[in-house]
Amino acid sequence: MTKIPIYFMPGLAASSAIFERIQLDEAVFEIHLLEWEIPRQRETLHSYAKRMASKIDKENVVLIGVSFGGVLVQEMAAFLKVRKLIIISSVKTNLEVPLRMKIIKSTKAYKLVPTTLLQNIEILNNFSFGSAIQHRLKLYEKYLSVRNKNYLEWAIEQMLLWPRTKPDKTVIHIHGDADEVFPIKNIKDCIVVKGGTHIMILSKYRWMNDNLPKIILNE
């Protein structure tokens, strides 16, 4: 039996380590983990997606993207023969982003985001934050490994300026009802994961392991 190739794309600034808890039947699925590349000068998201798609040398693939990685795989699908296109904790159009992101976009406040903080998460850990924040910072330190300033500025801008207004009808959208980045109230036509937050690829991995195979194999 020919294995089904699955390509996983992590979220903004994240490494493929976020998928370390995902375990699918190796007799059925062939797992490939994609990593973020540093964007070229003035590179568009469309051009970047084409470059990332060129790394995939198989046909009839399953693309799975988390958060901004979900936006990217939707763009990559234009250059590939795709069996299933799945996004997790992401958006299908710019109409699904929350109001605060729309305000940041319209005021261009994203240009003021201190990306140096993301580059130096270890420094934040030296301060006396509460235990919940300390735990979140440790997660960030472990999984947010792409600290390049050019990448961070580019990725934030591309996420906020994504022009898509009509959803791709083939997209399968998995979303948590407790997502704090992309609130469920703005999301249309999705598979809802109860109690799922924006990092449910880590916290709800059992749900993912149980349900992803059925979602992929369901024709």
Coordinates of C-alpha atoms in Angstrom, one line a residue:
M1 CA 0.0 0.0 0.0
T2 CA 1.3 3.4 -0.9
K3 CA 1.6 5.7 2.1
I4 CA -0.1 9.0 2.2
P5 CA 2.4 11.9 2.4
I6 CA 1.5 14.5 5.0
Y7 CA 3.4 17.8 5.3
F8 CA 3.1 19.7 8.5
M9 CA 3.7 23.5 8.6
P10 CA 4.2 25.1 12.1
G11 CA 2.9 28.5 13.2
L12 CA 4.5 31.9 13.1
A13 CA 8.1 31.7 14.4
A14 CA 7.5 28.1 15.6
S15 CA 9.6 25.1 14.7
S16 CA 8.3 21.7 13.7
A17 CA 8.8 20.6 17.3
I18 CA 5.2 21.7 17.9
F19 CA 4.2 18.4 16.2
E20 CA 6.3 16.2 18.4
R21 CA 3.1 14.8 20.1
I22 CA 1.4 13.9 16.9
Q23 CA 1.6 10.2 16.2
L24 CA -0.1 8.7 13.1
D25 CA 0.0 5.2 11.8
E26 CA 3.4 4.8 10.0
A27 CA 2.0 2.0 7.9
V28 CA -0.5 4.4 6.4
F29 CA 1.0 7.9 6.6
E30 CA 4.4 9.3 5.7
I31 CA 5.1 12.3 7.8
H32 CA 7.2 15.3 6.6
L33 CA 7.9 18.3 8.8
L34 CA 8.4 21.7 7.1
E35 CA 10.4 24.5 8.7
W36 CA 10.3 28.3 8.1
E37 CA 12.8 29.8 5.6
I38 CA 14.1 33.3 6.0
P39 CA 12.2 35.4 3.5
R40 CA 14.1 37.1 0.7
Q41 CA 14.1 40.9 0.5
R42 CA 10.6 42.2 -0.4
E43 CA 9.4 38.7 -1.0
T44 CA 5.6 38.4 -1.3
L45 CA 3.7 35.7 0.5
H46 CA 2.7 34.3 -2.9
S47 CA 6.4 34.0 -4.0
Y48 CA 7.4 32.6 -0.6
A49 CA 4.6 30.0 -0.9
K50 CA 5.8 29.0 -4.3
R51 CA 9.4 28.6 -3.0
M52 CA 8.1 26.4 -0.1
A53 CA 6.0 24.3 -2.4
S54 CA 9.0 23.6 -4.5
K55 CA 10.4 21.6 -1.6
I56 CA 7.5 19.1 -1.9
D57 CA 8.4 16.4 -4.5
K58 CA 5.3 14.2 -4.1
E59 CA 1.8 14.3 -5.5
N60 CA -1.6 14.0 -3.9
V61 CA -0.2 15.3 -0.6
V62 CA -2.0 16.3 2.6
L63 CA -1.0 19.8 3.8
I64 CA -1.6 20.7 7.4
G65 CA -0.8 24.2 8.7
V66 CA -1.1 25.7 12.2
S67 CA -2.0 29.4 12.7
F68 CA 0.1 31.5 10.2
G69 CA 1.3 28.1 8.8
G70 CA -2.3 27.5 8.0
V71 CA -2.4 30.7 5.9
L72 CA 0.8 29.6 4.2
V73 CA -0.4 26.1 3.2
Q74 CA -3.5 27.7 1.6
E75 CA -1.2 29.7 -0.6
M76 CA 1.1 26.7 -1.2
A77 CA -1.9 24.6 -2.4
A78 CA -2.0 26.7 -5.6
F79 CA 1.3 25.1 -6.7
L80 CA 0.6 21.5 -5.7
K81 CA -1.6 18.6 -6.3
V82 CA -3.3 18.3 -2.9
R83 CA -5.3 15.4 -1.5
K84 CA -6.4 17.3 1.6
L85 CA -5.8 20.9 2.8
I86 CA -6.2 21.2 6.6
I87 CA -5.7 24.2 8.8
I88 CA -5.6 24.2 12.6
S89 CA -6.0 27.3 14.8
S90 CA -5.9 29.5 11.8
V91 CA -8.2 31.5 9.4
K92 CA -9.6 30.9 5.9
T93 CA -9.8 34.6 5.0
N94 CA -8.9 38.0 6.5
L95 CA -12.6 38.4 7.4
E96 CA -12.0 35.8 10.2
V97 CA -9.3 37.8 12.0
P98 CA -10.3 39.6 15.2
L99 CA -11.1 43.3 15.3
R100 CA -7.8 44.1 17.2
M101 CA -5.8 42.7 14.2
K102 CA -7.9 44.8 11.8
I103 CA -7.1 47.9 13.8
I104 CA -3.4 47.1 14.0
K105 CA -3.5 46.6 10.2
S106 CA -5.4 49.9 9.5
T107 CA -3.1 51.9 11.8
K108 CA 0.1 50.1 10.6
A109 CA 0.8 49.6 14.3
Y110 CA 2.4 46.3 13.4
K111 CA 5.5 48.2 12.3
L112 CA 6.0 49.1 16.0
V113 CA 5.9 45.5 17.3
P114 CA 9.1 45.0 19.4
T115 CA 10.3 41.8 17.6
T116 CA 13.4 42.0 19.7
L117 CA 11.4 40.6 22.6
L118 CA 10.6 37.5 20.6
Q119 CA 14.3 37.3 19.7
N120 CA 15.2 37.2 23.4
I121 CA 12.6 35.2 25.2
E122 CA 15.2 33.9 27.6
I123 CA 15.6 37.4 28.9
L124 CA 11.9 37.6 29.8
N125 CA 12.3 34.4 31.8
N126 CA 14.6 36.2 34.2
F127 CA 11.8 38.4 35.4
S128 CA 9.4 37.4 38.2
F129 CA 6.2 36.6 36.3
G130 CA 3.4 34.5 37.7
S131 CA 3.6 30.7 37.3
A132 CA 1.1 30.7 34.4
I133 CA 3.1 33.2 32.5
Q134 CA 6.4 31.5 33.3
H135 CA 4.9 28.2 31.9
R136 CA 3.8 30.0 28.7
L137 CA 7.3 31.6 28.4
K138 CA 8.9 28.2 28.7
L139 CA 6.7 26.9 25.9
Y140 CA 7.6 29.9 23.8
E141 CA 11.3 29.3 24.5
K142 CA 11.1 25.7 23.5
Y143 CA 8.9 26.0 20.4
L144 CA 9.4 29.5 19.0
S145 CA 12.8 28.9 17.5
V146 CA 12.7 31.2 14.5
R147 CA 14.1 34.5 16.0
N148 CA 15.4 36.2 12.9
K149 CA 14.3 39.8 12.9
N150 CA 13.7 40.0 9.2
Y151 CA 11.6 36.9 9.3
L152 CA 9.5 38.1 12.3
E153 CA 8.8 41.5 10.8
W154 CA 7.9 39.9 7.4
A155 CA 5.7 37.2 8.9
I156 CA 3.7 39.6 11.1
E157 CA 3.1 41.9 8.2
Q158 CA 2.1 39.1 5.8
M159 CA -0.3 37.7 8.4
L160 CA -2.0 41.1 8.9
L161 CA -2.0 42.1 5.2
W162 CA -3.2 38.7 3.8
P163 CA -5.7 39.8 1.1
R164 CA -7.8 36.7 0.8
T165 CA -11.5 37.5 1.3
K166 CA -13.1 34.3 -0.2
P167 CA -12.4 31.0 1.5
D168 CA -11.1 28.0 -0.4
K169 CA -14.1 25.6 -0.2
T170 CA -11.7 22.6 0.0
V171 CA -10.1 23.7 3.2
I172 CA -10.9 21.6 6.3
H173 CA -10.7 23.9 9.3
I174 CA -10.1 22.6 12.8
H175 CA -10.5 25.3 15.5
G176 CA -10.7 25.4 19.3
D177 CA -13.6 27.1 21.0
A178 CA -11.1 28.7 23.5
D179 CA -8.7 30.1 20.9
E180 CA -7.5 33.4 22.3
V181 CA -5.7 34.6 19.1
F182 CA -8.5 33.8 16.6
P183 CA -11.7 33.8 18.6
I184 CA -14.2 31.1 17.5
K185 CA -16.9 33.8 17.2
N186 CA -15.3 35.0 14.0
I187 CA -14.7 31.6 12.5
K188 CA -17.1 30.0 10.0
D189 CA -17.5 26.4 8.9
C190 CA -15.0 24.6 11.1
I191 CA -14.6 21.4 13.2
V192 CA -14.8 22.7 16.7
V193 CA -12.5 21.2 19.4
K194 CA -14.0 21.8 22.8
G195 CA -11.6 23.5 25.2
G196 CA -9.0 23.9 22.4
T197 CA -6.8 27.0 22.7
H198 CA -4.4 28.5 20.1
I199 CA -1.8 26.0 21.1
M200 CA -4.1 23.0 21.0
I201 CA -1.7 21.2 18.6
L202 CA 0.2 20.6 21.9
S203 CA -2.6 20.5 24.5
K204 CA -5.1 18.5 22.4
Y205 CA -2.7 16.2 20.8
R206 CA -4.8 13.1 21.8
W207 CA -7.8 14.6 19.9
M208 CA -5.5 15.2 16.9
N209 CA -4.1 11.7 17.0
D210 CA -7.6 10.2 17.2
N211 CA -9.3 12.4 14.6
L212 CA -6.7 13.4 12.0
P213 CA -6.5 10.0 10.4
K214 CA -10.3 9.9 10.0
I215 CA -10.4 13.4 8.5
I216 CA -7.6 12.6 6.1
L217 CA -9.0 9.2 5.0
N218 CA -12.6 10.4 4.7
E219 CA -13.3 10.9 1.0

